[in-house]
Short mmCIF file of C-alpha atoms in Angstrom, two decimals:
data_model
loop_
_atom_site.label_atom_id
_atom_site.label_comp_id
_atom_site.label_asym_id
_atom_site.label_seq_id
_atom_site.Cartn_x
_atom_site.Cartn_y
_atom_site.Cartn_z
CA MET T 1 -1.85 -26.98 -42.34
CA SER T 2 -2.23 -25.13 -39.05
CA LYS T 3 -2.83 -27.11 -35.89
CA VAL T 4 -6.11 -26.25 -34.14
CA TYR T 5 -6.72 -25.96 -30.39
CA ASP T 6 -9.48 -24.55 -28.25
CA ALA T 7 -7.02 -22.44 -26.24
CA ILE T 8 -3.42 -21.28 -26.47
CA VAL T 9 -1.55 -20.09 -23.39
CA ILE T 10 1.49 -17.93 -24.06
CA GLY T 11 4.21 -18.44 -21.45
CA ALA T 12 4.82 -21.42 -19.14
CA GLY T 13 5.34 -19.39 -15.99
CA HIS T 14 3.44 -20.63 -12.96
CA ASN T 15 0.38 -18.51 -13.82
CA GLY T 16 0.39 -19.74 -17.41
CA LEU T 17 0.56 -23.35 -16.23
CA VAL T 18 -2.28 -22.79 -13.76
CA ALA T 19 -4.47 -21.22 -16.44
CA ALA T 20 -3.72 -23.95 -18.98
CA ALA T 21 -4.39 -26.77 -16.51
CA MET T 22 -7.69 -25.14 -15.51
CA LEU T 23 -8.82 -24.92 -19.14
CA ALA T 24 -7.68 -28.45 -19.96
CA ARG T 25 -9.51 -29.89 -16.94
CA LYS T 26 -12.71 -28.35 -18.31
CA GLY T 27 -12.28 -30.23 -21.57
CA LEU T 28 -10.68 -27.54 -23.73
CA LYS T 29 -7.92 -28.71 -26.03
CA THR T 30 -5.09 -26.54 -24.69
CA ILE T 31 -1.46 -25.92 -25.51
CA VAL T 32 1.17 -23.86 -23.67
CA LEU T 33 3.87 -22.16 -25.77
CA GLU T 34 7.08 -21.16 -23.99
CA GLY T 35 10.01 -19.43 -25.65
CA ARG T 36 12.57 -20.56 -23.09
CA GLU T 37 13.83 -24.10 -22.63
CA HIS T 38 12.26 -24.51 -19.19
CA SER T 39 8.82 -24.08 -17.67
CA GLY T 40 8.10 -22.14 -14.50
CA GLY T 41 9.14 -18.66 -15.66
CA LEU T 42 11.04 -16.69 -13.00
CA LEU T 43 10.61 -19.67 -10.69
CA GLY T 44 11.69 -22.42 -13.03
CA ASP T 45 15.29 -21.89 -14.17
CA ALA T 46 17.32 -24.34 -12.06
CA ALA T 47 20.54 -22.66 -13.22
CA PHE T 48 19.41 -19.29 -11.87
CA ARG T 49 16.02 -18.88 -10.19
CA ILE T 50 14.84 -15.30 -9.98
CA ALA T 51 11.97 -16.26 -7.64
CA HIS T 52 13.95 -18.62 -5.45
CA LEU T 53 11.72 -18.25 -2.37
CA PRO T 54 8.13 -18.90 -3.52
CA PHE T 55 5.17 -18.54 -1.19
CA GLY T 56 2.80 -21.34 -2.18
CA LEU T 57 -0.22 -21.96 -4.37
CA HIS T 58 -3.47 -20.50 -3.12
CA PRO T 59 -5.59 -23.30 -1.59
CA GLN T 60 -8.36 -22.81 -4.17
CA VAL T 61 -5.81 -23.22 -6.96
CA SER T 62 -4.36 -26.38 -5.42
CA LYS T 63 -7.84 -27.83 -4.92
CA ALA T 64 -8.98 -26.98 -8.44
CA LEU T 65 -5.91 -28.64 -9.98
CA GLY T 66 -5.73 -31.60 -7.61
CA ILE T 67 -2.27 -30.65 -6.36
CA GLU T 68 -1.11 -31.85 -2.96
CA LEU T 69 2.29 -30.39 -2.21
CA ALA T 70 3.90 -30.77 1.20
CA THR T 71 5.21 -27.47 2.55
CA LYS T 72 7.11 -26.12 5.54
CA PRO T 73 7.13 -22.64 7.09
CA VAL T 74 10.10 -20.44 6.26
CA GLU T 75 11.88 -19.08 9.33
CA THR T 76 13.26 -15.56 9.02
CA LEU T 77 16.70 -14.87 10.46
CA ILE T 78 17.48 -11.20 10.96
CA ALA T 79 21.15 -10.30 11.14
CA ASN T 80 21.94 -8.45 14.36
CA PRO T 81 25.75 -8.07 14.51
CA ASN T 82 25.80 -6.68 18.07
CA ALA T 83 23.63 -9.43 19.54
CA GLN T 84 22.28 -12.90 18.77
CA THR T 85 20.53 -13.55 15.47
CA ILE T 86 16.82 -12.73 15.65
CA ARG T 87 14.48 -15.54 14.62
CA VAL T 88 10.93 -14.95 13.40
CA THR T 89 8.31 -17.57 12.52
CA GLY T 90 4.88 -16.05 12.11
CA LYS T 91 4.23 -13.99 15.22
CA THR T 92 6.87 -15.75 17.32
CA VAL T 93 10.17 -13.93 17.83
CA THR T 94 13.32 -14.88 19.72
CA GLY T 95 16.50 -12.85 20.13
CA VAL T 96 14.75 -9.66 21.26
CA SER T 97 13.47 -8.45 24.61
CA PRO T 98 10.24 -9.99 25.93
CA GLN T 99 8.56 -6.61 25.55
CA GLU T 100 9.57 -6.32 21.86
CA ALA T 101 8.46 -9.89 21.21
CA THR T 102 5.06 -9.19 22.79
CA HIS T 103 4.55 -5.97 20.84
CA PHE T 104 5.44 -7.70 17.58
CA ALA T 105 3.16 -10.68 18.29
CA GLN T 106 0.23 -8.37 19.02
CA MET T 107 0.85 -6.34 15.87
CA HIS T 108 1.31 -9.43 13.69
CA THR T 109 -1.88 -11.03 15.04
CA ARG T 110 -3.89 -7.91 14.29
CA LEU T 111 -2.44 -7.51 10.78
CA VAL T 112 -3.18 -11.17 10.00
CA ARG T 113 -6.79 -10.67 11.13
CA GLN T 114 -7.12 -7.62 8.91
CA ALA T 115 -5.46 -9.42 6.02
CA GLN T 116 -7.83 -12.36 6.49
CA ALA T 117 -10.75 -9.97 6.00
CA LEU T 118 -9.30 -9.03 2.60
CA SER T 119 -8.28 -12.54 1.56
CA GLY T 120 -11.54 -13.43 -0.19
CA MET T 121 -10.72 -10.93 -2.94
CA ILE T 122 -7.59 -12.82 -4.01
CA ALA T 123 -9.05 -15.85 -5.79
CA ASN T 124 -11.83 -13.81 -7.39
CA PRO T 125 -11.86 -11.21 -10.17
CA PRO T 126 -11.56 -7.62 -8.96
CA PRO T 127 -14.79 -5.64 -8.71
CA ALA T 128 -15.64 -3.61 -11.78
CA PHE T 129 -16.57 0.06 -11.72
CA GLU T 130 -19.94 -0.93 -13.14
CA GLY T 131 -21.78 -3.98 -14.40
CA ASN T 132 -20.63 -6.47 -11.70
CA ASN T 133 -22.28 -9.87 -12.14
CA TRP T 134 -23.87 -11.84 -9.32
CA ALA T 135 -20.69 -13.79 -8.56
CA GLN T 136 -18.66 -10.59 -8.17
CA LEU T 137 -21.38 -9.04 -6.01
CA LEU T 138 -21.44 -12.17 -3.85
CA SER T 139 -17.66 -12.01 -3.44
CA LEU T 140 -17.86 -8.34 -2.47
CA GLY T 141 -20.62 -9.16 -0.01
CA LYS T 142 -18.53 -11.86 1.65
CA THR T 143 -15.59 -9.47 1.94
CA ALA T 144 -17.86 -6.79 3.40
CA LEU T 145 -19.11 -9.30 5.98
CA LYS T 146 -15.55 -10.24 6.95
CA LEU T 147 -14.67 -6.58 7.32
CA ARG T 148 -17.78 -5.99 9.46
CA ARG T 149 -16.76 -8.86 11.74
CA LEU T 150 -13.50 -7.09 12.54
CA GLY T 151 -15.50 -4.75 14.75
CA LYS T 152 -15.76 -1.00 14.61
CA ASN T 153 -12.39 -0.22 16.20
CA GLU T 154 -10.33 -2.64 14.14
CA LEU T 155 -12.10 -1.73 10.91
CA ARG T 156 -11.35 1.92 11.62
CA ASP T 157 -7.71 0.97 12.19
CA LEU T 158 -7.58 -0.95 8.90
CA MET T 159 -9.00 2.04 7.04
CA ARG T 160 -6.41 4.25 8.74
CA ILE T 161 -3.38 2.18 7.79
CA ALA T 162 -4.36 0.60 4.44
CA LEU T 163 -3.25 3.52 2.27
CA SER T 164 -0.49 4.76 4.57
CA ASN T 165 3.21 3.85 4.50
CA VAL T 166 4.91 1.01 6.30
CA TRP T 167 7.40 3.44 7.88
CA ASP T 168 4.67 5.11 9.94
CA LEU T 169 2.97 1.80 10.77
CA ALA T 170 6.14 0.17 12.10
CA THR T 171 7.47 3.30 13.81
CA ASP T 172 4.25 3.83 15.74
CA GLU T 173 4.24 0.31 17.17
CA LEU T 174 7.80 -0.99 17.12
CA GLY T 175 10.13 1.92 16.57
CA ASP T 176 12.86 1.59 13.97
CA GLY T 177 15.00 -1.52 14.27
CA PRO T 178 15.46 -5.06 12.91
CA LEU T 179 11.78 -6.10 13.24
CA ALA T 180 10.61 -2.89 11.59
CA GLY T 181 13.21 -3.46 8.86
CA MET T 182 11.76 -6.93 8.24
CA LEU T 183 8.23 -5.55 7.87
CA ALA T 184 9.48 -2.84 5.51
CA MET T 185 11.37 -5.43 3.46
CA ASP T 186 8.30 -7.64 3.15
CA ALA T 187 6.19 -4.63 2.16
CA THR T 188 8.52 -3.40 -0.57
CA ILE T 189 10.40 -6.46 -1.87
CA GLY T 190 10.25 -6.84 -5.63
CA GLY T 191 8.96 -3.30 -6.07
CA ALA T 192 10.12 0.26 -6.59
CA MET T 193 8.72 2.04 -3.54
CA GLY T 194 10.57 2.84 -0.32
CA PRO T 195 9.22 2.42 3.23
CA ARG T 196 8.04 6.03 3.31
CA SER T 197 6.21 5.77 -0.03
CA PRO T 198 2.42 6.12 0.33
CA GLY T 199 0.51 2.86 0.05
CA THR T 200 3.26 0.46 1.13
CA VAL T 201 1.10 -1.04 3.90
CA LEU T 202 -1.32 -2.43 1.32
CA PRO T 203 1.25 -4.75 -0.35
CA LEU T 204 2.21 -6.03 3.13
CA LEU T 205 -1.44 -6.79 3.92
CA TRP T 206 -1.92 -8.31 0.46
CA ARG T 207 1.00 -10.70 0.98
CA MET T 208 -0.30 -11.59 4.43
CA ALA T 209 -3.75 -12.12 2.92
CA THR T 210 -2.27 -14.60 0.43
CA SER T 211 -0.28 -16.55 3.02
CA THR T 212 -3.01 -16.27 5.66
CA GLU T 213 -5.13 -18.61 3.57
CA PHE T 214 -2.71 -21.48 4.12
CA GLY T 215 0.03 -20.42 6.53
CA ASN T 216 -1.47 -18.08 9.14
CA GLY T 217 0.50 -15.20 7.71
CA MET T 218 3.70 -17.24 7.27
CA ARG T 219 5.62 -17.89 4.07
CA LEU T 220 5.69 -21.58 3.17
CA MET T 221 8.12 -23.47 0.95
CA PRO T 222 7.59 -26.80 -0.83
CA GLU T 223 9.44 -29.51 1.11
CA ASN T 224 11.35 -30.51 -2.01
CA GLY T 225 12.14 -26.95 -3.05
CA PRO T 226 10.84 -24.61 -5.75
CA GLN T 227 11.32 -27.14 -8.54
CA ALA T 228 8.72 -29.36 -6.90
CA LEU T 229 6.13 -26.63 -7.44
CA VAL T 230 7.06 -26.26 -11.11
CA GLU T 231 6.89 -30.04 -11.62
CA ALA T 232 3.54 -30.27 -9.82
CA LEU T 233 2.03 -27.64 -12.13
CA ALA T 234 3.43 -29.32 -15.25
CA ALA T 235 2.08 -32.66 -14.03
CA ALA T 236 -1.36 -31.12 -13.43
CA LEU T 237 -1.39 -29.87 -17.02
CA SER T 238 -0.34 -33.26 -18.33
CA ARG T 239 -2.98 -35.11 -16.26
CA ALA T 240 -5.63 -32.81 -17.68
CA GLY T 241 -4.56 -33.66 -21.23
CA GLY T 242 -2.91 -30.33 -22.03
CA ASP T 243 0.15 -29.95 -24.24
CA MET T 244 3.27 -27.87 -23.71
CA ARG T 245 6.03 -26.89 -26.13
CA LEU T 246 9.26 -25.39 -24.82
CA GLY T 247 11.68 -23.40 -26.96
CA THR T 248 8.71 -22.22 -28.98
CA ALA T 249 8.51 -18.43 -29.11
CA VAL T 250 5.38 -16.64 -30.30
CA ALA T 251 5.99 -13.88 -32.86
CA ARG T 252 2.44 -12.63 -33.41
CA ILE T 253 -1.12 -12.98 -32.19
CA LEU T 254 -3.37 -13.41 -35.22
CA VAL T 255 -6.61 -11.44 -35.46
CA GLU T 256 -9.51 -11.65 -37.91
CA ASN T 257 -12.67 -9.53 -37.67
CA ASP T 258 -11.63 -8.20 -34.23
CA LYS T 259 -11.28 -11.73 -32.82
CA VAL T 260 -8.14 -13.72 -32.08
CA VAL T 261 -7.78 -16.76 -34.29
CA GLY T 262 -4.36 -18.08 -33.28
CA VAL T 263 -0.66 -17.29 -33.19
CA ARG T 264 2.29 -17.28 -35.54
CA LEU T 265 5.51 -18.67 -34.11
CA GLN T 266 8.94 -17.23 -34.80
CA SER T 267 9.54 -20.34 -36.91
CA GLY T 268 6.66 -19.26 -39.17
CA GLU T 269 4.34 -22.04 -38.04
CA GLU T 270 0.76 -21.06 -37.22
CA ILE T 271 -1.41 -22.55 -34.47
CA ARG T 272 -5.11 -21.74 -34.44
CA ALA T 273 -7.38 -21.22 -31.42
CA SER T 274 -10.35 -19.03 -30.49
CA ARG T 275 -8.95 -18.26 -27.02
CA ILE T 276 -5.50 -16.95 -26.22
CA LEU T 277 -4.35 -16.36 -22.66
CA SER T 278 -1.01 -14.60 -22.22
CA SER T 279 1.05 -14.72 -19.04
CA ALA T 280 3.59 -12.37 -20.63
CA ALA T 281 3.77 -8.75 -19.48
CA PRO T 282 0.95 -6.49 -20.73
CA ALA T 283 3.21 -4.39 -22.96
CA THR T 284 4.78 -7.51 -24.48
CA THR T 285 1.37 -9.05 -25.15
CA LEU T 286 -0.53 -5.99 -26.33
CA LEU T 287 2.06 -3.82 -28.03
CA ASP T 288 4.49 -6.41 -29.41
CA LEU T 289 2.52 -9.61 -30.05
CA LEU T 290 -0.93 -8.15 -30.76
CA GLY T 291 -0.05 -4.74 -32.18
CA VAL T 292 -1.35 -1.25 -31.51
CA GLU T 293 -3.44 -1.28 -34.70
CA HIS T 294 -5.99 -3.43 -32.83
CA LEU T 295 -6.30 -1.08 -29.85
CA ASP T 296 -7.57 2.45 -29.31
CA GLY T 297 -5.12 5.24 -28.55
CA GLU T 298 -6.04 5.79 -24.90
CA PHE T 299 -5.71 2.08 -24.13
CA VAL T 300 -2.26 2.04 -25.74
CA ARG T 301 -1.22 5.13 -23.77
CA ARG T 302 -2.24 3.55 -20.47
CA CYS T 303 -0.37 0.38 -21.33
CA ARG T 304 2.79 2.31 -22.21
CA THR T 305 2.71 4.49 -19.10
CA MET T 306 1.93 1.86 -16.44
CA ALA T 307 4.53 1.74 -13.66
CA ASN T 308 6.77 -1.28 -14.24
CA THR T 309 10.34 -0.20 -13.49
CA GLY T 310 12.12 -2.92 -11.52
CA MET T 311 14.55 -2.03 -8.73
CA VAL T 312 15.65 -5.51 -7.66
CA ALA T 313 18.75 -7.44 -8.62
CA ARG T 314 19.60 -11.08 -8.00
CA ILE T 315 23.07 -12.42 -7.27
CA ASP T 316 24.00 -16.08 -6.87
CA PHE T 317 27.25 -16.70 -5.01
CA GLU T 318 28.79 -20.14 -5.41
CA LEU T 319 30.24 -21.01 -2.01
CA LYS T 320 32.83 -23.47 -0.72
CA ASP T 321 30.82 -24.27 2.42
CA VAL T 322 27.58 -23.58 4.25
CA PRO T 323 27.61 -19.95 5.43
CA SER T 324 27.14 -19.03 9.09
CA THR T 325 26.16 -15.84 10.83
CA HIS T 326 28.37 -14.03 13.35
CA ASP T 327 26.95 -16.20 16.18
CA ASP T 328 27.52 -19.46 14.25
CA THR T 329 23.93 -19.87 13.04
CA ARG T 330 24.20 -21.98 9.87
CA LEU T 331 21.65 -21.26 7.15
CA GLY T 332 19.16 -24.06 6.51
CA ALA T 333 16.91 -24.93 3.58
CA PHE T 334 13.79 -23.44 5.18
CA GLN T 335 15.35 -20.22 6.39
CA ARG T 336 15.92 -16.84 4.85
CA LEU T 337 18.41 -14.30 6.16
CA LEU T 338 17.53 -10.61 6.09
CA VAL T 339 20.37 -8.13 6.18
CA ALA T 340 18.55 -4.86 6.78
CA PRO T 341 19.28 -3.40 10.22
CA ASP T 342 16.35 -0.98 10.14
CA MET T 343 13.94 0.88 7.90
CA MET T 344 16.36 3.77 7.48
CA CYS T 345 18.69 1.37 5.65
CA LEU T 346 15.91 0.62 3.15
CA GLU T 347 14.94 4.25 2.74
CA LYS T 348 18.52 5.35 2.07
CA ALA T 349 18.96 2.55 -0.45
CA PHE T 350 15.75 3.54 -2.20
CA ASN T 351 16.83 7.18 -2.34
CA ALA T 352 20.17 6.20 -3.90
CA ALA T 353 18.60 3.83 -6.44
CA LYS T 354 15.87 6.18 -7.64
CA TYR T 355 18.57 8.68 -8.66
CA GLY T 356 20.61 6.03 -10.47
CA GLY T 357 23.13 5.22 -7.74
CA ILE T 358 24.18 1.94 -6.15
CA PRO T 359 23.40 1.98 -2.40
CA ASP T 360 26.31 1.79 0.02
CA GLN T 361 24.29 -0.57 2.22
CA PRO T 362 21.80 -2.43 0.01
CA PRO T 363 19.09 -4.35 1.94
CA LEU T 364 19.37 -8.07 1.27
CA GLU T 365 17.33 -11.26 1.47
CA ALA T 366 19.49 -14.41 1.27
CA HIS T 367 18.71 -18.11 1.04
CA PHE T 368 21.23 -20.96 0.87
CA ASP T 369 20.62 -23.73 -1.66
CA ALA T 370 22.65 -26.59 -0.20
CA LEU T 371 22.13 -28.88 -3.22
CA GLN T 372 23.88 -26.43 -5.53
CA GLY T 373 26.07 -24.74 -2.94
CA ARG T 374 24.69 -21.31 -3.75
CA LEU T 375 23.81 -18.34 -1.65
CA GLN T 376 20.86 -16.80 -3.50
CA VAL T 377 20.68 -13.09 -2.72
CA THR T 378 17.91 -10.66 -3.55
CA VAL T 379 19.21 -7.09 -3.59
CA GLN T 380 16.39 -4.67 -2.89
CA PHE T 381 16.69 -1.18 -4.41
CA VAL T 382 19.18 -0.99 -7.24
CA PRO T 383 18.80 1.51 -10.09
CA GLY T 384 16.45 0.30 -12.79
CA LYS T 385 16.74 2.75 -15.66
CA VAL T 386 20.52 2.87 -16.12
CA ASP T 387 23.03 1.34 -18.50
CA TRP T 388 24.66 -1.39 -16.43
CA THR T 389 28.38 -1.32 -17.19
CA GLN T 390 30.78 -3.98 -15.99
CA THR T 391 32.16 -1.44 -13.51
CA MET T 392 28.68 -0.92 -12.04
CA ARG T 393 28.12 -4.66 -11.75
CA LYS T 394 31.38 -5.10 -9.87
CA ALA T 395 30.50 -2.17 -7.63
CA LEU T 396 27.15 -3.77 -6.83
CA GLU T 397 28.71 -7.15 -6.04
CA LYS T 398 31.30 -5.44 -3.81
CA ALA T 399 28.60 -3.54 -1.90
CA VAL T 400 26.56 -6.74 -1.46
CA VAL T 401 29.54 -8.75 -0.16
CA LYS T 402 30.39 -5.92 2.24
CA MET T 403 26.79 -5.88 3.50
CA LEU T 404 26.71 -9.69 3.81
CA SER T 405 29.92 -9.61 5.85
CA THR T 406 28.16 -7.59 8.55
CA ALA T 407 26.01 -10.68 9.13
CA MET T 408 28.41 -13.43 8.01
CA PRO T 409 32.01 -12.27 8.68
CA GLU T 410 33.57 -15.22 6.80
CA ILE T 411 31.51 -14.87 3.63
CA GLY T 412 34.31 -13.27 1.60
CA SER T 413 36.56 -16.31 2.01
CA LEU T 414 33.77 -18.72 0.99
CA ILE T 415 32.90 -17.20 -2.38
CA ARG T 416 34.06 -19.12 -5.46
CA SER T 417 32.19 -17.07 -8.06
CA ALA T 418 29.24 -14.76 -8.53
CA ARG T 419 26.55 -14.32 -11.16
CA THR T 420 24.49 -11.13 -11.24
CA MET T 421 21.21 -10.32 -12.92
CA THR T 422 20.17 -6.68 -12.85
CA PRO T 423 16.63 -5.46 -13.58
CA ALA T 424 17.77 -4.87 -17.15
CA ASP T 425 18.98 -8.48 -17.43
CA ILE T 426 15.72 -9.83 -16.01
CA GLY T 427 13.72 -7.65 -18.39
CA LYS T 428 15.68 -8.79 -21.42
CA GLN T 429 15.76 -12.51 -20.64
CA TYR T 430 12.10 -12.77 -19.63
CA SER T 431 10.57 -10.15 -21.98
CA LEU T 432 9.57 -7.94 -19.06
CA PRO T 433 9.54 -4.27 -20.04
CA GLY T 434 11.04 -2.42 -17.09
CA GLY T 435 12.45 -5.61 -15.56
CA HIS T 436 9.83 -5.70 -12.80
CA TRP T 437 9.36 -8.99 -10.94
CA HIS T 438 5.61 -8.52 -10.70
CA HIS T 439 5.23 -7.17 -14.28
CA ALA T 440 3.58 -4.05 -12.77
CA GLU T 441 4.20 -2.08 -9.60
CA PHE T 442 2.09 -2.73 -6.50
CA ARG T 443 0.70 0.78 -6.25
CA ILE T 444 -2.64 2.14 -5.13
CA ASP T 445 -3.40 3.13 -8.73
CA GLN T 446 -2.44 -0.35 -9.99
CA LEU T 447 -4.38 -2.63 -7.65
CA LEU T 448 -7.82 -4.28 -7.74
CA MET T 449 -9.97 -2.78 -10.53
CA LEU T 450 -6.99 -0.71 -11.69
CA ARG T 451 -4.56 -3.60 -12.17
CA PRO T 452 -2.62 -3.60 -14.43
CA PHE T 453 -4.22 -0.34 -15.61
CA ASP T 454 -7.64 1.21 -16.01
CA GLY T 455 -9.58 -0.61 -18.73
CA ALA T 456 -7.57 -3.86 -18.53
CA ALA T 457 -8.55 -5.12 -15.08
CA GLN T 458 -10.99 -7.94 -15.84
CA TYR T 459 -8.50 -10.20 -17.69
CA ARG T 460 -10.44 -9.72 -20.96
CA MET T 461 -8.73 -7.52 -23.53
CA PRO T 462 -10.43 -5.33 -26.21
CA VAL T 463 -9.89 -7.97 -28.91
CA LYS T 464 -12.37 -10.79 -28.36
CA GLY T 465 -10.84 -14.04 -27.14
CA LEU T 466 -7.65 -12.45 -25.76
CA TYR T 467 -6.97 -12.57 -22.01
CA LEU T 468 -4.11 -11.58 -19.72
CA CYS T 469 -3.25 -14.17 -17.06
CA GLY T 470 0.17 -13.11 -15.73
CA ALA T 471 1.51 -11.39 -12.63
CA ALA T 472 0.40 -7.96 -13.86
CA CYS T 473 -3.22 -9.02 -13.35
CA HIS T 474 -5.20 -8.98 -10.11
CA PRO T 475 -4.25 -9.94 -7.43
CA GLY T 476 -0.64 -9.38 -8.55
CA GLY T 477 2.78 -10.94 -8.35
CA ASP T 478 4.42 -13.38 -5.93
CA ILE T 479 3.94 -17.10 -6.41
CA ASN T 480 0.37 -18.17 -5.65
CA GLY T 481 -1.25 -18.81 -9.05
CA SER T 482 -4.31 -16.62 -8.48
CA PRO T 483 -3.93 -14.47 -11.63
CA GLY T 484 -3.86 -17.56 -13.84
CA PHE T 485 -6.74 -19.12 -11.89
CA ASN T 486 -8.94 -16.03 -12.18
CA ALA T 487 -8.13 -15.46 -15.86
CA ALA T 488 -8.97 -19.08 -16.74
CA ASN T 489 -12.29 -18.75 -14.95
CA ALA T 490 -13.01 -15.56 -16.90
CA ALA T 491 -12.26 -17.34 -20.20
CA LEU T 492 -14.44 -20.30 -19.21
CA ALA T 493 -17.28 -18.02 -18.16
CA ASP T 494 -17.35 -16.50 -21.64
CA GLY T 495 -18.45 -19.87 -23.07
CA ARG T 496 -18.08 -20.65 -26.74
CA LEU T 497 -16.28 -17.92 -28.72
#
């Protein structure tokens, strides 16, 4: 006999856990089904975390789930081989000239203000093209009021830069150099657009809008590391009375009379529910688990053609000792090291990767996990749609070590071993078509009411009772829980199904 629940959540990534805990707290009998042997998704694999530097839960998510998690700001170290290491925390910069520091502080303050004006859209559903309800209209009104309060000149500036590229933004105010490289890295990381690509300012503002809510534009880390966030979400689900089963892969979403009625597991077991929320990628959910026979042709075409090609690799280096920069700055738990001397470095890497080549100087973000003795490196701009041979993997590792050595001259002698995950590896292991961190590219045509694609932006899918709640949904990727929060609210608003 099939087990019966009110709601099934597919995938125990952070968004899936947020959605499930929200539903369970409202009295719905809820179960989370996860195919892997750990919860947390890209954040949760202690043996190899893809998302090893999370931001932090959105304050509304934390409040709704009763989560109190101590955090600390993450300091950015920028490698500068010909001078001292540059340090950046929020708008404060050391290691550059007073004039550069002042220009950056002024720019950062203005961008944070502009991001704050957009922040109200994050923990709310995106506006619809038509038929917005009163809650959506109220949210839009609040955002409009925040934008109005910027003043005429600053609002005009926001409209000027929002759809432009981060190259022009940074060049106009800072010139090309380490600080501009940091802004370009933050605008493009996890994605497949270079600094000169149109629309790359918007992801930068979006990330600032997320962190502005709780960190004044700064990235924050849980004091006890990423695992503390995963455990806090699992505990919130448990407190609410929700269930979770790991190592339990879903094979099919079951449909009767154009309504979801449950799922069939790969084991053959069936679990029944009138609501199904999936934190898996749209193509995995809609084309593989649901099936195209339940969708119209245009909807299927849009799902298949959405931009989701990943261009980011992750490498973990097991080290013999704590690494240090050229000026003996040792990496700490709440620091990240950027090895990207300027925006031109990122643009050249992007140009190489988009034509299937491995960049000579790949831009890097590195964090040292002292507990496991690992240097966790994010390699921005590696080719996505290629067959990764062992020779290519070795070439990538060699290029990364060479780039790291410009910042940490002794790194080569500290490495015990390396483990690499390419976009193809990430896609295969986490059922992410394209291998994209955020399930869908942060592009102008895949944001707000167009995310993940036109016709699928309000979390509700064409088959009644089916919702998307993963990173492909508004407001997008990164670790803040808003997609799961918004999707759960949409499912709750629909009442009894």
